Amino acid sequence: MAILLILLAIVLVLAVLPQMWVRRAIERHAGERADFPGSGAEFARHVLDGMKLHHVKVEETKLGDHYDPDAKAVRLLPQHFKGRSLAAVVIAAHEVGHAMQDATGYAPLAARTRIAR
């Protein structure tokens, strides 16, 4: 029983600590930057167009930042959609990366999509 609790604690630590670290990093870099030429949405559109992924939409959502492979849409929270912060641009780039994976038929993304359904 003690070994099971220790293993459970290790799994929780490995799952929770990285997520906490990412959240803190995003919060630390969420401040608006006057030197950024565009918002997270504008950056996402720019990169998608550069990759010839004109059919992928960039939309604002309240349901969390994500890429929807069925709708072919990068969806960003309002602060990342409109924001001109390092966090907004990095999160937009991350979600655009999923659109690129989808466009190239990246097997792990397809598997993750099947599992999520």
mmCIF file of N, CA and C in Angstrom:
data_model
loop_
_atom_site.group_PDB
_atom_site.id
_atom_site.type_symbol
_atom_site.label_atom_id
_atom_site.label_comp_id
_atom_site.label_asym_id
_atom_site.label_seq_id
_atom_site.Cartn_x
_atom_site.Cartn_y
_atom_site.Cartn_z
ATOM 1 N N MET A 1 0.823 -1.194 0.000
ATOM 2 C CA MET A 1 0.000 0.000 0.000
ATOM 3 C C MET A 1 0.869 1.262 0.000
ATOM 4 N N ALA A 2 1.930 1.264 0.801
ATOM 5 C CA ALA A 2 2.814 2.425 0.870
ATOM 6 C C ALA A 2 3.498 2.667 -0.471
ATOM 7 N N ILE A 3 3.886 1.601 -1.153
ATOM 8 C CA ILE A 3 4.540 1.738 -2.463
ATOM 9 C C ILE A 3 3.566 2.344 -3.465
ATOM 10 N N LEU A 4 2.325 1.927 -3.407
ATOM 11 C CA LEU A 4 1.302 2.464 -4.305
ATOM 12 C C LEU A 4 1.105 3.956 -4.070
ATOM 13 N N LEU A 5 1.084 4.367 -2.803
ATOM 14 C CA LEU A 5 0.938 5.789 -2.477
ATOM 15 C C LEU A 5 2.150 6.587 -2.947
ATOM 16 N N ILE A 6 3.328 6.025 -2.800
ATOM 17 C CA ILE A 6 4.544 6.704 -3.264
ATOM 18 C C ILE A 6 4.520 6.860 -4.784
ATOM 19 N N LEU A 7 4.136 5.791 -5.486
ATOM 20 C CA LEU A 7 4.039 5.867 -6.947
ATOM 21 C C LEU A 7 2.997 6.893 -7.388
ATOM 22 N N LEU A 8 1.872 6.924 -6.704
ATOM 23 C CA LEU A 8 0.832 7.895 -7.003
ATOM 24 C C LEU A 8 1.345 9.314 -6.765
ATOM 25 N N ALA A 9 2.063 9.524 -5.692
ATOM 26 C CA ALA A 9 2.627 10.843 -5.392
ATOM 27 C C ALA A 9 3.627 11.261 -6.466
ATOM 28 N N ILE A 10 4.451 10.335 -6.922
ATOM 29 C CA ILE A 10 5.434 10.641 -7.965
ATOM 30 C C ILE A 10 4.719 11.028 -9.258
ATOM 31 N N VAL A 11 3.713 10.279 -9.626
ATOM 32 C CA VAL A 11 2.955 10.582 -10.845
ATOM 33 C C VAL A 11 2.304 11.959 -10.746
ATOM 34 N N LEU A 12 1.714 12.255 -9.598
ATOM 35 C CA LEU A 12 1.089 13.565 -9.408
ATOM 36 C C LEU A 12 2.111 14.692 -9.511
ATOM 37 N N VAL A 13 3.263 14.499 -8.890
ATOM 38 C CA VAL A 13 4.315 15.513 -8.947
ATOM 39 C C VAL A 13 4.778 15.720 -10.391
ATOM 40 N N LEU A 14 4.976 14.630 -11.114
ATOM 41 C CA LEU A 14 5.430 14.739 -12.499
ATOM 42 C C LEU A 14 4.367 15.360 -13.405
ATOM 43 N N ALA A 15 3.119 15.208 -13.054
ATOM 44 C CA ALA A 15 2.042 15.776 -13.857
ATOM 45 C C ALA A 15 1.745 17.222 -13.481
ATOM 46 N N VAL A 16 1.830 17.555 -12.207
ATOM 47 C CA VAL A 16 1.406 18.870 -11.727
ATOM 48 C C VAL A 16 2.525 19.909 -11.778
ATOM 49 N N LEU A 17 3.718 19.558 -11.382
ATOM 50 C CA LEU A 17 4.797 20.546 -11.324
ATOM 51 C C LEU A 17 5.109 21.195 -12.674
ATOM 52 N N PRO A 18 5.234 20.438 -13.754
ATOM 53 C CA PRO A 18 5.488 21.101 -15.037
ATOM 54 C C PRO A 18 4.363 22.059 -15.437
ATOM 55 N N GLN A 19 3.122 21.669 -15.155
ATOM 56 C CA GLN A 19 1.988 22.529 -15.476
ATOM 57 C C GLN A 19 2.038 23.826 -14.660
ATOM 58 N N MET A 20 2.404 23.729 -13.397
ATOM 59 C CA MET A 20 2.541 24.919 -12.562
ATOM 60 C C MET A 20 3.649 25.823 -13.085
ATOM 61 N N TRP A 21 4.758 25.240 -13.501
ATOM 62 C CA TRP A 21 5.892 26.010 -14.023
ATOM 63 C C TRP A 21 5.477 26.758 -15.293
ATOM 64 N N VAL A 22 4.758 26.087 -16.184
ATOM 65 C CA VAL A 22 4.312 26.718 -17.431
ATOM 66 C C VAL A 22 3.364 27.872 -17.120
ATOM 67 N N ARG A 23 2.427 27.652 -16.223
ATOM 68 C CA ARG A 23 1.483 28.721 -15.859
ATOM 69 C C ARG A 23 2.205 29.947 -15.307
ATOM 70 N N ARG A 24 3.196 29.719 -14.458
ATOM 71 C CA ARG A 24 3.956 30.852 -13.892
ATOM 72 C C ARG A 24 4.714 31.587 -14.986
ATOM 73 N N ALA A 25 5.309 30.849 -15.924
ATOM 74 C CA ALA A 25 6.047 31.482 -17.022
ATOM 75 C C ALA A 25 5.108 32.310 -17.890
ATOM 76 N N ILE A 26 3.932 31.789 -18.172
ATOM 77 C CA ILE A 26 2.957 32.537 -18.980
ATOM 78 C C ILE A 26 2.530 33.807 -18.247
ATOM 79 N N GLU A 27 2.241 33.700 -16.972
ATOM 80 C CA GLU A 27 1.848 34.874 -16.184
ATOM 81 C C GLU A 27 2.956 35.917 -16.154
ATOM 82 N N ARG A 28 4.187 35.463 -16.032
ATOM 83 C CA ARG A 28 5.333 36.363 -15.955
ATOM 84 C C ARG A 28 5.527 37.152 -17.251
ATOM 85 N N HIS A 29 5.119 36.568 -18.376
ATOM 86 C CA HIS A 29 5.339 37.206 -19.679
ATOM 87 C C HIS A 29 4.039 37.637 -20.349
ATOM 88 N N ALA A 30 3.002 37.877 -19.549
ATOM 89 C CA ALA A 30 1.693 38.256 -20.087
ATOM 90 C C ALA A 30 1.533 39.766 -20.258
ATOM 91 N N GLY A 31 2.510 40.530 -19.842
ATOM 92 C CA GLY A 31 2.404 41.989 -19.947
ATOM 93 C C GLY A 31 2.459 42.469 -21.392
ATOM 94 N N GLU A 32 1.615 43.449 -21.681
ATOM 95 C CA GLU A 32 1.580 44.026 -23.030
ATOM 96 C C GLU A 32 2.927 44.672 -23.362
ATOM 97 N N ARG A 33 3.305 44.539 -24.645
ATOM 98 C CA ARG A 33 4.586 45.079 -25.120
ATOM 99 C C ARG A 33 4.326 46.015 -26.290
ATOM 100 N N ALA A 34 4.671 47.253 -26.133
ATOM 101 C CA ALA A 34 4.467 48.238 -27.195
ATOM 102 C C ALA A 34 5.351 47.952 -28.412
ATOM 103 N N ASP A 35 6.441 47.225 -28.205
ATOM 104 C CA ASP A 35 7.371 46.954 -29.310
ATOM 105 C C ASP A 35 6.946 45.763 -30.171
ATOM 106 N N PHE A 36 5.840 45.078 -29.824
ATOM 107 C CA PHE A 36 5.354 43.968 -30.633
ATOM 108 C C PHE A 36 4.482 44.530 -31.757
ATOM 109 N N PRO A 37 4.751 44.135 -32.990
ATOM 110 C CA PRO A 37 4.017 44.712 -34.125
ATOM 111 C C PRO A 37 2.605 44.170 -34.308
ATOM 112 N N GLY A 38 2.232 43.127 -33.589
ATOM 113 C CA GLY A 38 0.893 42.569 -33.769
ATOM 114 C C GLY A 38 0.463 41.735 -32.585
ATOM 115 N N SER A 39 -0.783 41.309 -32.637
ATOM 116 C CA SER A 39 -1.365 40.499 -31.569
ATOM 117 C C SER A 39 -1.051 39.022 -31.796
ATOM 118 N N GLY A 40 -1.454 38.203 -30.837
ATOM 119 C CA GLY A 40 -1.292 36.764 -30.991
ATOM 120 C C GLY A 40 -2.043 36.247 -32.202
ATOM 121 N N ALA A 41 -3.260 36.748 -32.430
ATOM 122 C CA ALA A 41 -4.057 36.327 -33.586
ATOM 123 C C ALA A 41 -3.379 36.733 -34.890
ATOM 124 N N GLU A 42 -2.857 37.938 -34.936
ATOM 125 C CA GLU A 42 -2.176 38.404 -36.153
ATOM 126 C C GLU A 42 -0.918 37.584 -36.425
ATOM 127 N N PHE A 43 -0.207 37.241 -35.365
ATOM 128 C CA PHE A 43 0.983 36.402 -35.529
ATOM 129 C C PHE A 43 0.597 35.017 -36.050
ATOM 130 N N ALA A 44 -0.457 34.436 -35.468
ATOM 131 C CA ALA A 44 -0.917 33.122 -35.908
ATOM 132 C C ALA A 44 -1.297 33.157 -37.386
ATOM 133 N N ARG A 45 -2.052 34.171 -37.792
ATOM 134 C CA ARG A 45 -2.466 34.281 -39.195
ATOM 135 C C ARG A 45 -1.254 34.427 -40.114
ATOM 136 N N HIS A 46 -0.289 35.218 -39.690
ATOM 137 C CA HIS A 46 0.931 35.432 -40.472
ATOM 138 C C HIS A 46 1.680 34.115 -40.692
ATOM 139 N N VAL A 47 1.854 33.349 -39.643
ATOM 140 C CA VAL A 47 2.583 32.082 -39.752
ATOM 141 C C VAL A 47 1.779 31.071 -40.578
ATOM 142 N N LEU A 48 0.486 30.978 -40.334
ATOM 143 C CA LEU A 48 -0.350 30.053 -41.103
ATOM 144 C C LEU A 48 -0.303 30.390 -42.597
ATOM 145 N N ASP A 49 -0.405 31.671 -42.916
ATOM 146 C CA ASP A 49 -0.340 32.081 -44.327
ATOM 147 C C ASP A 49 1.025 31.765 -44.927
ATOM 148 N N GLY A 50 2.074 31.969 -44.141
ATOM 149 C CA GLY A 50 3.424 31.646 -44.614
ATOM 150 C C GLY A 50 3.606 30.165 -44.900
ATOM 151 N N MET A 51 2.847 29.327 -44.203
ATOM 152 C CA MET A 51 2.907 27.880 -44.398
ATOM 153 C C MET A 51 1.844 27.405 -45.404
ATOM 154 N N LYS A 52 1.190 28.355 -46.066
ATOM 155 C CA LYS A 52 0.140 28.042 -47.059
ATOM 156 C C LYS A 52 -1.048 27.307 -46.423
ATOM 157 N N LEU A 53 -1.337 27.626 -45.180
ATOM 158 C CA LEU A 53 -2.475 27.038 -44.474
ATOM 159 C C LEU A 53 -3.586 28.093 -44.367
ATOM 160 N N HIS A 54 -3.947 28.666 -45.505
ATOM 161 C CA HIS A 54 -4.943 29.735 -45.559
ATOM 162 C C HIS A 54 -6.319 29.270 -45.099
ATOM 163 N N HIS A 55 -6.600 27.982 -45.204
ATOM 164 C CA HIS A 55 -7.902 27.436 -44.821
ATOM 165 C C HIS A 55 -8.084 27.317 -43.309
ATOM 166 N N VAL A 56 -7.002 27.402 -42.554
ATOM 167 C CA VAL A 56 -7.096 27.301 -41.091
ATOM 168 C C VAL A 56 -7.532 28.652 -40.537
ATOM 169 N N LYS A 57 -8.607 28.631 -39.756
ATOM 170 C CA LYS A 57 -9.136 29.861 -39.169
ATOM 171 C C LYS A 57 -8.402 30.177 -37.860
ATOM 172 N N VAL A 58 -8.412 31.452 -37.508
ATOM 173 C CA VAL A 58 -7.920 31.897 -36.209
ATOM 174 C C VAL A 58 -9.107 32.565 -35.528
ATOM 175 N N GLU A 59 -9.507 31.993 -34.386
ATOM 176 C CA GLU A 59 -10.718 32.444 -33.710
ATOM 177 C C GLU A 59 -10.457 32.721 -32.230
ATOM 178 N N GLU A 60 -11.284 33.602 -31.685
ATOM 179 C CA GLU A 60 -11.247 33.889 -30.255
ATOM 180 C C GLU A 60 -12.195 32.927 -29.541
ATOM 181 N N THR A 61 -11.807 32.470 -28.362
ATOM 182 C CA THR A 61 -12.631 31.542 -27.591
ATOM 183 C C THR A 61 -12.486 31.817 -26.105
ATOM 184 N N LYS A 62 -13.439 31.333 -25.356
ATOM 185 C CA LYS A 62 -13.341 31.379 -23.891
ATOM 186 C C LYS A 62 -13.086 29.993 -23.329
ATOM 187 N N LEU A 63 -12.927 28.996 -24.212
ATOM 188 C CA LEU A 63 -12.779 27.597 -23.795
ATOM 189 C C LEU A 63 -11.332 27.137 -23.678
ATOM 190 N N GLY A 64 -10.387 28.032 -23.709
ATOM 191 C CA GLY A 64 -8.982 27.659 -23.592
ATOM 192 C C GLY A 64 -8.305 27.611 -24.948
ATOM 193 N N ASP A 65 -7.030 27.934 -24.963
ATOM 194 C CA ASP A 65 -6.248 27.921 -26.197
ATOM 195 C C ASP A 65 -6.157 26.495 -26.715
ATOM 196 N N HIS A 66 -6.438 26.308 -28.009
ATOM 197 C CA HIS A 66 -6.337 24.973 -28.591
ATOM 198 C C HIS A 66 -6.430 25.040 -30.112
ATOM 199 N N TYR A 67 -6.052 23.943 -30.738
ATOM 200 C CA TYR A 67 -6.257 23.767 -32.164
ATOM 201 C C TYR A 67 -7.341 22.716 -32.332
ATOM 202 N N ASP A 68 -8.344 23.014 -33.142
ATOM 203 C CA ASP A 68 -9.437 22.082 -33.411
ATOM 204 C C ASP A 68 -9.219 21.475 -34.793
ATOM 205 N N PRO A 69 -8.763 20.220 -34.859
ATOM 206 C CA PRO A 69 -8.468 19.613 -36.161
ATOM 207 C C PRO A 69 -9.712 19.362 -37.009
ATOM 208 N N ASP A 70 -10.873 19.202 -36.389
ATOM 209 C CA ASP A 70 -12.105 18.999 -37.162
ATOM 210 C C ASP A 70 -12.544 20.291 -37.845
ATOM 211 N N ALA A 71 -12.497 21.396 -37.109
ATOM 212 C CA ALA A 71 -12.908 22.696 -37.654
ATOM 213 C C ALA A 71 -11.768 23.400 -38.380
ATOM 214 N N LYS A 72 -10.552 22.852 -38.277
ATOM 215 C CA LYS A 72 -9.355 23.503 -38.847
ATOM 216 C C LYS A 72 -9.281 24.940 -38.333
ATOM 217 N N ALA A 73 -9.226 25.054 -36.996
ATOM 218 C CA ALA A 73 -9.237 26.368 -36.364
ATOM 219 C C ALA A 73 -8.261 26.423 -35.194
ATOM 220 N N VAL A 74 -7.453 27.480 -35.180
ATOM 221 C CA VAL A 74 -6.628 27.814 -34.021
ATOM 222 C C VAL A 74 -7.499 28.727 -33.172
ATOM 223 N N ARG A 75 -7.712 28.347 -31.926
ATOM 224 C CA ARG A 75 -8.569 29.139 -31.041
ATOM 225 C C ARG A 75 -7.744 29.628 -29.858
ATOM 226 N N LEU A 76 -7.869 30.927 -29.602
ATOM 227 C CA LEU A 76 -7.079 31.581 -28.569
ATOM 228 C C LEU A 76 -7.974 32.328 -27.593
ATOM 229 N N LEU A 77 -7.601 32.280 -26.322
ATOM 230 C CA LEU A 77 -8.290 33.062 -25.305
ATOM 231 C C LEU A 77 -8.190 34.547 -25.663
ATOM 232 N N PRO A 78 -9.138 35.377 -25.202
ATOM 233 C CA PRO A 78 -9.116 36.799 -25.563
ATOM 234 C C PRO A 78 -7.775 37.487 -25.305
ATOM 235 N N GLN A 79 -7.139 37.187 -24.171
ATOM 236 C CA GLN A 79 -5.869 37.846 -23.858
ATOM 237 C C GLN A 79 -4.747 37.407 -24.792
ATOM 238 N N HIS A 80 -4.868 36.248 -25.405
ATOM 239 C CA HIS A 80 -3.859 35.781 -26.356
ATOM 240 C C HIS A 80 -4.254 36.134 -27.781
ATOM 241 N N PHE A 81 -5.539 36.228 -28.054
ATOM 242 C CA PHE A 81 -6.034 36.610 -29.372
ATOM 243 C C PHE A 81 -5.718 38.082 -29.650
ATOM 244 N N LYS A 82 -6.037 38.946 -28.687
ATOM 245 C CA LYS A 82 -5.851 40.391 -28.857
ATOM 246 C C LYS A 82 -4.541 40.901 -28.280
ATOM 247 N N GLY A 83 -3.939 40.110 -27.403
ATOM 248 C CA GLY A 83 -2.777 40.566 -26.656
ATOM 249 C C GLY A 83 -1.516 40.721 -27.488
ATOM 250 N N ARG A 84 -0.723 41.682 -27.092
ATOM 251 C CA ARG A 84 0.585 41.923 -27.698
ATOM 252 C C ARG A 84 1.646 41.674 -26.626
ATOM 253 N N SER A 85 1.706 40.417 -26.215
ATOM 254 C CA SER A 85 2.642 40.017 -25.166
ATOM 255 C C SER A 85 3.442 38.821 -25.657
ATOM 256 N N LEU A 86 4.526 38.548 -24.975
ATOM 257 C CA LEU A 86 5.313 37.371 -25.313
ATOM 258 C C LEU A 86 4.471 36.112 -25.108
ATOM 259 N N ALA A 87 3.681 36.077 -24.047
ATOM 260 C CA ALA A 87 2.819 34.923 -23.787
ATOM 261 C C ALA A 87 1.834 34.718 -24.942
ATOM 262 N N ALA A 88 1.219 35.785 -25.437
ATOM 263 C CA ALA A 88 0.248 35.676 -26.526
ATOM 264 C C ALA A 88 0.890 35.104 -27.782
ATOM 265 N N VAL A 89 2.066 35.586 -28.113
ATOM 266 C CA VAL A 89 2.750 35.134 -29.333
ATOM 267 C C VAL A 89 3.216 33.687 -29.188
ATOM 268 N N VAL A 90 3.754 33.333 -28.047
ATOM 269 C CA VAL A 90 4.242 31.965 -27.839
ATOM 270 C C VAL A 90 3.083 30.966 -27.856
ATOM 271 N N ILE A 91 1.982 31.316 -27.220
ATOM 272 C CA ILE A 91 0.829 30.415 -27.208
ATOM 273 C C ILE A 91 0.245 30.290 -28.612
ATOM 274 N N ALA A 92 0.161 31.384 -29.333
ATOM 275 C CA ALA A 92 -0.318 31.330 -30.722
ATOM 276 C C ALA A 92 0.594 30.440 -31.555
ATOM 277 N N ALA A 93 1.902 30.578 -31.387
ATOM 278 C CA ALA A 93 2.855 29.746 -32.135
ATOM 279 C C ALA A 93 2.670 28.267 -31.798
ATOM 280 N N HIS A 94 2.448 27.973 -30.544
ATOM 281 C CA HIS A 94 2.240 26.584 -30.118
ATOM 282 C C HIS A 94 1.017 25.981 -30.804
ATOM 283 N N GLU A 95 -0.085 26.719 -30.797
ATOM 284 C CA GLU A 95 -1.315 26.202 -31.405
ATOM 285 C C GLU A 95 -1.181 26.103 -32.929
ATOM 286 N N VAL A 96 -0.494 27.043 -33.545
ATOM 287 C CA VAL A 96 -0.225 26.965 -34.987
ATOM 288 C C VAL A 96 0.614 25.727 -35.288
ATOM 289 N N GLY A 97 1.513 25.382 -34.385
ATOM 290 C CA GLY A 97 2.313 24.166 -34.549
ATOM 291 C C GLY A 97 1.437 22.931 -34.671
ATOM 292 N N HIS A 98 0.340 22.897 -33.922
ATOM 293 C CA HIS A 98 -0.592 21.768 -34.041
ATOM 294 C C HIS A 98 -1.276 21.768 -35.404
ATOM 295 N N ALA A 99 -1.591 22.945 -35.928
ATOM 296 C CA ALA A 99 -2.185 23.031 -37.273
ATOM 297 C C ALA A 99 -1.202 22.511 -38.312
ATOM 298 N N MET A 100 0.078 22.825 -38.144
ATOM 299 C CA MET A 100 1.108 22.323 -39.057
ATOM 300 C C MET A 100 1.223 20.804 -38.956
ATOM 301 N N GLN A 101 1.161 20.286 -37.733
ATOM 302 C CA GLN A 101 1.197 18.840 -37.551
ATOM 303 C C GLN A 101 0.014 18.184 -38.248
ATOM 304 N N ASP A 102 -1.154 18.778 -38.117
ATOM 305 C CA ASP A 102 -2.353 18.245 -38.757
ATOM 306 C C ASP A 102 -2.197 18.247 -40.277
ATOM 307 N N ALA A 103 -1.662 19.336 -40.813
ATOM 308 C CA ALA A 103 -1.511 19.466 -42.268
ATOM 309 C C ALA A 103 -0.523 18.451 -42.835
ATOM 310 N N THR A 104 0.428 18.025 -42.028
ATOM 311 C CA THR A 104 1.434 17.062 -42.510
ATOM 312 C C THR A 104 1.087 15.629 -42.125
ATOM 313 N N GLY A 105 -0.053 15.433 -41.482
ATOM 314 C CA GLY A 105 -0.462 14.084 -41.105
ATOM 315 C C GLY A 105 0.369 13.479 -39.997
ATOM 316 N N TYR A 106 0.851 14.305 -39.081
ATOM 317 C CA TYR A 106 1.685 13.857 -37.969
ATOM 318 C C TYR A 106 0.927 12.828 -37.124
ATOM 319 N N ALA A 107 1.405 11.601 -37.102
ATOM 320 C CA ALA A 107 0.703 10.479 -36.479
ATOM 321 C C ALA A 107 0.382 10.691 -34.990
ATOM 322 N N PRO A 108 1.305 11.205 -34.172
ATOM 323 C CA PRO A 108 0.955 11.392 -32.764
ATOM 324 C C PRO A 108 -0.221 12.361 -32.557
ATOM 325 N N LEU A 109 -0.337 13.392 -33.403
ATOM 326 C CA LEU A 109 -1.482 14.294 -33.275
ATOM 327 C C LEU A 109 -2.766 13.569 -33.645
ATOM 328 N N ALA A 110 -2.726 12.776 -34.693
ATOM 329 C CA ALA A 110 -3.910 12.015 -35.103
ATOM 330 C C ALA A 110 -4.323 11.037 -34.000
ATOM 331 N N ALA A 111 -3.357 10.399 -33.370
ATOM 332 C CA ALA A 111 -3.659 9.473 -32.272
ATOM 333 C C ALA A 111 -4.263 10.217 -31.086
ATOM 334 N N ARG A 112 -3.699 11.353 -30.743
ATOM 335 C CA ARG A 112 -4.208 12.142 -29.634
ATOM 336 C C ARG A 112 -5.646 12.603 -29.904
ATOM 337 N N THR A 113 -5.908 12.974 -31.148
ATOM 338 C CA THR A 113 -7.248 13.403 -31.537
ATOM 339 C C THR A 113 -8.243 12.269 -31.404
ATOM 340 N N ARG A 114 -7.852 11.076 -31.839
ATOM 341 C CA ARG A 114 -8.736 9.908 -31.713
ATOM 342 C C ARG A 114 -9.018 9.609 -30.240
ATOM 343 N N ILE A 115 -7.999 9.654 -29.422
ATOM 344 C CA ILE A 115 -8.152 9.357 -27.989
ATOM 345 C C ILE A 115 -9.046 10.408 -27.317
ATOM 346 N N ALA A 116 -8.882 11.664 -27.685
ATOM 347 C CA ALA A 116 -9.656 12.745 -27.072
ATOM 348 C C ALA A 116 -11.145 12.639 -27.394
ATOM 349 N N ARG A 117 -11.451 12.081 -28.535
ATOM 350 C CA ARG A 117 -12.874 11.920 -28.903
ATOM 351 C C ARG A 117 -13.468 10.831 -28.052
#
